[in-house]
XYZ file of C-alpha atoms in Angstrom:
427
model
C -4.529 6.060 12.777
C -4.712 4.219 16.239
C -2.903 0.997 16.691
C -5.915 -0.898 16.890
C -7.330 0.453 13.598
C -4.010 -0.423 11.928
C -4.568 -3.847 13.270
C -8.087 -4.208 11.898
C -6.987 -2.934 8.465
C -3.998 -5.234 8.427
C -6.373 -8.158 9.174
C -8.683 -6.983 6.397
C -5.842 -6.635 3.986
C -4.429 -10.065 4.745
C -7.987 -11.545 4.274
C -8.656 -9.836 1.124
C -5.422 -10.974 -0.396
C -6.233 -14.552 0.224
C -9.703 -13.990 -1.049
C -8.403 -12.189 -4.258
C -6.031 -15.010 -4.930
C -8.880 -17.538 -4.522
C -11.201 -15.761 -6.765
C -8.596 -15.145 -9.433
C -7.539 -19.188 -9.446
C -11.256 -20.157 -9.405
C -12.123 -17.743 -12.189
C -9.281 -18.518 -14.310
C -10.000 -22.293 -13.959
C -13.503 -21.836 -14.906
C -12.635 -19.603 -17.780
C -9.987 -22.121 -19.077
C -12.291 -25.037 -18.581
C -14.991 -23.551 -20.658
C -12.369 -22.495 -23.162
C -11.022 -26.002 -23.394
C -14.391 -27.498 -23.532
C -15.601 -25.447 -26.376
C -12.123 -26.052 -28.228
C -12.507 -29.739 -27.643
C -15.917 -29.808 -29.137
C -15.011 -27.932 -32.333
C -11.754 -30.208 -32.648
C -14.006 -33.187 -32.387
C -16.143 -31.876 -35.049
C -13.037 -31.335 -37.344
C -11.665 -34.723 -36.806
C -15.032 -36.122 -37.612
C -15.743 -34.323 -40.817
C -12.072 -34.126 -42.169
C -12.179 -37.997 -42.891
C -15.392 -37.997 -44.437
C -15.158 -39.655 -47.830
C -17.570 -37.293 -49.681
C -18.062 -36.285 -53.290
C -16.927 -32.572 -54.042
C -19.827 -30.309 -54.235
C -18.129 -27.918 -56.492
C -14.775 -26.760 -57.740
C -13.532 -23.269 -56.885
C -13.554 -21.192 -60.249
C -16.015 -23.716 -62.102
C -19.836 -23.648 -62.277
C -21.550 -24.714 -58.984
C -23.412 -28.026 -58.829
C -26.480 -26.444 -57.057
C -28.070 -30.022 -56.520
C -24.949 -30.995 -54.826
C -24.795 -27.922 -52.748
C -28.440 -28.373 -51.676
C -27.702 -32.070 -50.775
C -24.917 -31.143 -48.545
C -26.237 -27.741 -47.201
C -27.903 -28.267 -43.946
C -28.663 -32.044 -44.177
C -26.629 -33.189 -41.194
C -28.364 -32.193 -38.094
C -26.041 -34.137 -35.883
C -23.319 -31.460 -36.224
C -23.953 -28.462 -34.116
C -21.167 -26.038 -35.473
C -21.113 -24.514 -38.924
C -18.232 -26.103 -40.860
C -16.831 -26.761 -44.287
C -14.239 -29.010 -45.668
C -11.894 -28.511 -48.587
C -9.682 -30.825 -50.542
C -6.628 -29.337 -52.256
C -4.981 -31.489 -54.992
C -1.318 -31.542 -55.872
C -2.226 -29.832 -59.106
C -3.535 -26.923 -57.189
C -7.184 -27.527 -57.607
C -9.443 -26.742 -54.594
C -12.711 -28.510 -54.117
C -15.314 -27.870 -51.727
C -16.205 -31.311 -50.264
C -18.903 -30.578 -47.663
C -20.584 -27.266 -46.432
C -22.861 -27.170 -43.308
C -24.612 -24.076 -42.647
C -21.913 -21.998 -43.860
C -22.011 -19.531 -46.720
C -18.581 -18.237 -48.054
C -17.760 -16.741 -51.470
C -15.027 -18.367 -53.683
C -12.325 -15.488 -53.044
C -12.781 -15.764 -49.386
C -12.451 -19.713 -49.534
C -9.386 -19.279 -51.586
C -7.756 -16.701 -49.010
C -8.694 -19.026 -46.063
C -7.305 -22.175 -47.836
C -3.975 -20.192 -48.688
C -3.606 -19.000 -45.171
C -4.371 -22.246 -43.724
C -1.658 -23.918 -46.027
C 0.872 -21.382 -44.727
C 0.490 -22.118 -41.182
C 3.337 -24.253 -39.569
C 0.921 -26.178 -37.110
C -1.479 -28.723 -38.671
C -4.272 -27.142 -36.306
C -4.960 -23.838 -35.130
C -7.291 -20.532 -35.261
C -7.584 -17.998 -37.989
C -8.543 -15.093 -35.886
C -9.241 -12.614 -38.746
C -11.988 -15.089 -39.918
C -12.996 -16.618 -36.723
C -12.200 -20.096 -38.065
C -10.578 -23.115 -36.488
C -8.724 -25.394 -38.867
C -7.607 -28.877 -39.013
C -5.041 -29.843 -41.890
C -4.377 -33.488 -43.190
C -2.269 -34.553 -45.815
C -3.233 -37.120 -48.253
C -1.812 -39.013 -51.237
C -3.404 -36.606 -53.502
C -2.785 -33.454 -51.667
C -4.386 -31.817 -48.512
C -7.646 -32.375 -46.659
C -8.682 -29.209 -44.802
C -11.413 -28.787 -42.353
C -12.720 -25.458 -41.013
C -15.135 -24.720 -38.122
C -16.799 -21.466 -37.266
C -15.852 -20.325 -33.840
C -17.598 -16.991 -33.746
C -20.006 -18.531 -31.421
C -17.303 -19.995 -29.206
C -15.566 -16.700 -28.720
C -18.955 -14.966 -27.946
C -19.558 -17.543 -25.430
C -16.035 -17.031 -23.890
C -16.456 -13.339 -23.805
C -19.850 -13.923 -22.002
C -18.348 -16.276 -19.540
C -15.497 -13.845 -18.840
C -17.782 -10.900 -18.285
C -20.261 -12.929 -16.050
C -17.231 -14.295 -14.169
C -15.695 -10.833 -13.506
C -19.082 -9.559 -12.178
C -19.573 -12.498 -9.967
C -15.859 -12.225 -8.769
C -16.530 -8.463 -8.106
C -19.843 -9.185 -6.280
C -17.936 -11.827 -4.256
C -14.990 -9.672 -3.534
C -17.425 -6.904 -2.148
C -19.296 -9.364 -0.069
C -16.082 -10.757 1.361
C -14.945 -7.199 2.052
C -17.958 -6.497 4.308
C -17.505 -9.893 5.926
C -13.723 -9.306 6.563
C -14.438 -5.902 7.976
C -17.049 -7.509 10.340
C -14.663 -10.322 11.253
C -11.879 -7.925 11.896
C -13.933 -6.051 14.538
C -14.879 -9.464 16.098
C -11.243 -10.821 15.982
C -9.492 -7.683 17.297
C -12.058 -7.044 20.053
C -10.020 -8.960 22.565
C -6.855 -7.109 21.745
C -8.760 -3.699 21.672
C -10.015 -4.345 25.183
C -6.697 -5.302 26.562
C -5.213 -2.271 24.849
C -7.767 0.099 26.406
C -7.299 -1.533 29.881
C -3.521 -0.858 29.441
C -3.984 2.574 28.386
C -6.345 3.420 31.178
C -4.015 1.815 33.444
C -1.023 4.139 32.305
C -3.238 7.046 32.699
C -4.497 6.137 36.136
C -1.176 5.181 37.406
C 0.433 8.405 35.910
C -2.223 10.612 37.725
C -1.813 8.644 41.162
C 1.827 8.956 41.009
C 1.768 12.722 40.622
C 0.633 13.240 44.128
C 3.317 11.293 45.939
C 5.775 12.718 43.845
C 4.688 16.275 44.575
C 5.060 15.452 48.408
C 8.452 13.724 47.920
C 9.839 16.817 46.076
C 8.238 19.333 48.569
C 9.649 17.407 51.461
C 12.989 17.282 49.804
C 12.987 21.134 49.311
C 12.121 21.785 52.855
C 14.801 19.449 53.918
C 17.144 21.396 51.624
C 16.510 24.448 53.469
C 17.836 22.849 56.698
C 20.659 21.109 54.878
C 23.396 23.054 56.959
C 22.861 20.635 59.956
C 23.326 17.667 57.719
C 26.515 15.748 57.134
C 27.998 15.428 53.660
C 26.637 11.881 53.191
C 23.160 13.050 54.182
C 23.310 15.870 51.644
C 24.245 13.424 48.819
C 21.343 11.329 50.112
C 19.014 14.390 49.536
C 20.454 15.283 46.305
C 19.998 11.736 45.065
C 16.228 11.921 46.394
C 15.715 15.248 44.470
C 17.194 14.108 41.188
C 15.374 10.605 41.095
C 12.163 12.332 42.038
C 12.597 14.996 39.246
C 13.388 12.002 36.840
C 10.246 10.235 37.845
C 8.351 13.425 37.454
C 9.519 13.990 34.105
C 8.560 10.215 32.983
C 5.057 10.511 34.646
C 4.402 13.699 32.580
C 5.485 12.141 29.492
C 3.496 9.116 30.148
C 0.590 11.323 30.711
C 0.896 13.093 27.361
C 0.953 9.871 25.515
C -1.990 8.320 27.579
C -4.030 11.650 26.559
C -3.145 11.101 23.050
C -4.113 7.460 23.036
C -7.491 8.481 24.766
C -8.235 10.868 21.870
C -7.719 13.972 24.259
C -5.111 15.309 21.864
C -7.109 18.024 20.432
C -8.660 19.274 23.518
C -7.101 22.772 22.549
C -8.463 24.140 19.308
C -6.025 24.676 16.527
C -5.460 28.101 15.647
C -3.543 29.962 12.835
C 0.267 30.198 13.689
C 3.206 31.888 12.311
C 5.496 28.664 12.560
C 8.515 30.739 11.398
C 8.247 33.070 14.260
C 7.606 30.171 16.783
C 10.651 28.365 15.691
C 12.724 31.416 15.848
C 11.450 32.053 19.528
C 12.243 28.574 20.594
C 15.738 28.737 19.166
C 16.476 31.897 21.064
C 15.365 30.169 24.260
C 17.365 27.007 23.508
C 20.513 28.725 22.236
C 21.829 29.065 25.732
C 21.592 25.436 26.579
C 23.404 24.391 23.285
C 26.106 26.738 23.979
C 26.588 25.406 27.639
C 26.908 21.845 25.906
C 29.622 23.153 23.594
C 27.441 23.557 20.492
C 26.563 26.529 18.342
C 23.190 26.915 16.714
C 22.680 27.684 13.001
C 19.372 28.468 11.547
C 17.923 29.107 8.055
C 14.276 29.894 8.378
C 11.875 31.028 5.586
C 9.777 33.778 6.985
C 6.066 33.831 7.415
C 5.179 30.142 6.868
C 1.915 29.369 8.755
C 0.164 26.358 10.055
C -2.917 25.497 11.926
C -2.180 23.896 15.271
C -1.366 24.084 18.873
C 1.285 26.429 19.789
C 2.463 24.685 22.968
C 2.490 21.179 21.462
C 4.371 22.504 18.186
C 6.832 24.288 20.717
C 7.446 20.970 22.487
C 8.044 19.096 19.274
C 10.755 21.367 18.226
C 12.239 21.388 22.048
C 12.388 17.514 21.703
C 14.188 17.601 18.539
C 16.684 20.226 19.722
C 17.322 18.418 23.066
C 17.894 15.151 21.036
C 20.445 17.017 18.852
C 22.073 18.566 21.857
C 22.514 15.118 23.688
C 23.925 13.149 20.652
C 25.718 15.948 18.697
C 29.448 15.388 18.654
C 31.696 17.764 21.017
C 32.161 21.102 19.370
C 29.888 20.339 16.403
C 27.000 22.736 15.155
C 23.187 22.037 15.405
C 21.562 23.153 12.268
C 17.728 23.960 11.859
C 16.050 24.476 8.712
C 12.293 25.681 7.850
C 11.165 25.847 4.253
C 8.417 25.387 2.097
C 7.614 21.810 0.719
C 5.805 22.364 -2.593
C 2.615 24.741 -2.283
C 0.817 22.919 0.396
C 3.264 21.574 2.893
C 6.379 22.758 4.925
C 9.455 21.130 6.181
C 11.183 21.551 9.403
C 14.685 19.879 9.749
C 16.922 19.525 12.666
C 20.446 18.353 11.929
C 23.551 17.491 14.073
C 26.822 15.714 13.329
C 27.436 12.686 15.885
C 27.170 9.119 16.162
C 24.994 7.704 13.477
C 21.800 5.725 13.741
C 21.888 2.405 11.917
C 19.398 2.297 8.887
C 17.491 -0.587 10.554
C 16.681 1.492 13.566
C 15.625 4.749 11.834
C 11.981 3.784 12.171
C 12.128 2.063 15.629
C 13.506 5.056 17.303
C 10.031 6.561 17.326
C 8.695 3.549 19.291
C 8.028 4.053 22.938
C 10.751 3.104 25.432
C 13.080 2.278 22.468
C 16.694 3.618 22.386
C 19.136 2.537 19.459
C 21.887 1.549 21.667
C 23.323 1.957 25.059
C 25.122 5.145 24.066
C 21.794 6.685 23.473
C 20.225 5.362 26.529
C 22.193 7.552 28.991
C 19.437 10.237 29.119
C 15.659 10.104 28.979
C 13.213 7.384 28.850
C 12.767 6.763 25.030
C 9.485 8.797 25.079
C 10.575 12.236 23.630
C 10.628 11.031 19.879
C 7.336 9.088 20.268
C 5.848 12.215 21.726
C 7.255 14.302 18.650
C 5.537 11.809 16.260
C 2.217 11.957 18.232
C 2.201 15.725 17.876
C 3.254 15.716 14.294
C 0.350 13.135 13.614
C -2.127 15.280 15.516
C -1.454 18.125 13.206
C -1.697 16.144 9.971
C 1.921 15.708 9.582
C 4.699 13.133 9.529
C 8.128 12.751 11.081
C 11.209 10.570 10.016
C 14.971 10.540 10.395
C 17.935 10.073 8.129
C 21.465 9.378 9.100
C 24.603 9.191 6.928
C 28.300 10.155 7.142
C 27.991 13.086 4.597
C 24.974 14.991 6.266
C 24.935 13.508 9.831
C 21.700 12.848 11.572
C 18.658 14.645 10.390
C 15.168 14.641 11.619
C 12.281 16.034 9.404
C 8.823 17.115 10.178
C 6.507 17.686 7.334
C 3.240 19.643 8.058
C 0.229 21.049 6.102
C 0.818 24.616 5.154
C -1.905 27.186 6.068
C -2.607 30.151 4.219
C -1.234 33.556 5.649
C -3.769 36.074 6.929
C -5.380 38.281 4.547
C -3.579 41.392 5.910
C -0.136 39.845 5.325
C -1.115 38.659 1.816
C -1.978 42.160 0.652
C 1.207 43.589 1.849
């Protein structure tokens, strides 16, 4: 993923986090407000009816007074919620004082009354019966009022569902808007990035020609160096060394510029035996390591295949080996491992013992032109590891580092594993 694309998605992510927090706050505020309003309505009702000085309609366990029942059942049109009130005497007798739009049998009323009297709070909700109660003590016992909250619960459920649907719709709308805003907001940065990228590519191309001329002229002068003084020969050697160093920098900048310009996969990926590629590269690099005072140890699982560019994968390994050679302690070994990583991936590891990389710099060493410290800045330009990361990403992989006293400094490359050719699978 390009830097600009990451910046866009970071913009969208921050925007959506803010939007999500606002939607959650607004939704919760609305739901709580509706719930509190409905609760206040039912509590107002209970406070009104619990103090009514009404003649009991009937006594639980006695023959009901149908005339009284009809007189209280449905007469009060000013009350919008079904409710009933109960008086409980100190003697244990239970009386139905009022019943508005509510039909309960005696057993249920007894259960509800007993459950209400067992509660510690004077008001609350009996969820099993969808009732809100209010309890008040009197000189003769208790006065209880109950309101049906089934409609209240249904309303709250409906409000929650509708609020969630509206929030999801708003979230989707803000997501689309955030994407459009991200493109608009990042456009100046993208243009600046493209101009910088184009400048690096053009400058690198333009520098190649004069560098070639300088190196060719230096080579011609070297052929006639016998007539030069010692000081002039040292000047010539300085010219050659600096020109070669500049040429290496230009080539590395060109690699990164082509990668930024999406020219990374100009060469099609082919099926490669990575085990053989690593082994061949190690044979070529073994002499350079030996001259630097290091022995090379390798543990490679045979016939591990990847789909990729042979030249680039070879360069990735060379960068890691050269990095290990530069920073390995004198006389220590450089170790290379290649093994499967599950069924679908494989892992390449290059390990060396030497100066450790601080934990807070393990990620930054893959940034362009970054060196962990001055000791690591003695050679190179800080572009090797960024190039290695670019190559790994081009092949659908990732690269990271670890550094500790027990195992030294280790660089890991994880790549997608490809199936071996049919002929090799059959054998």
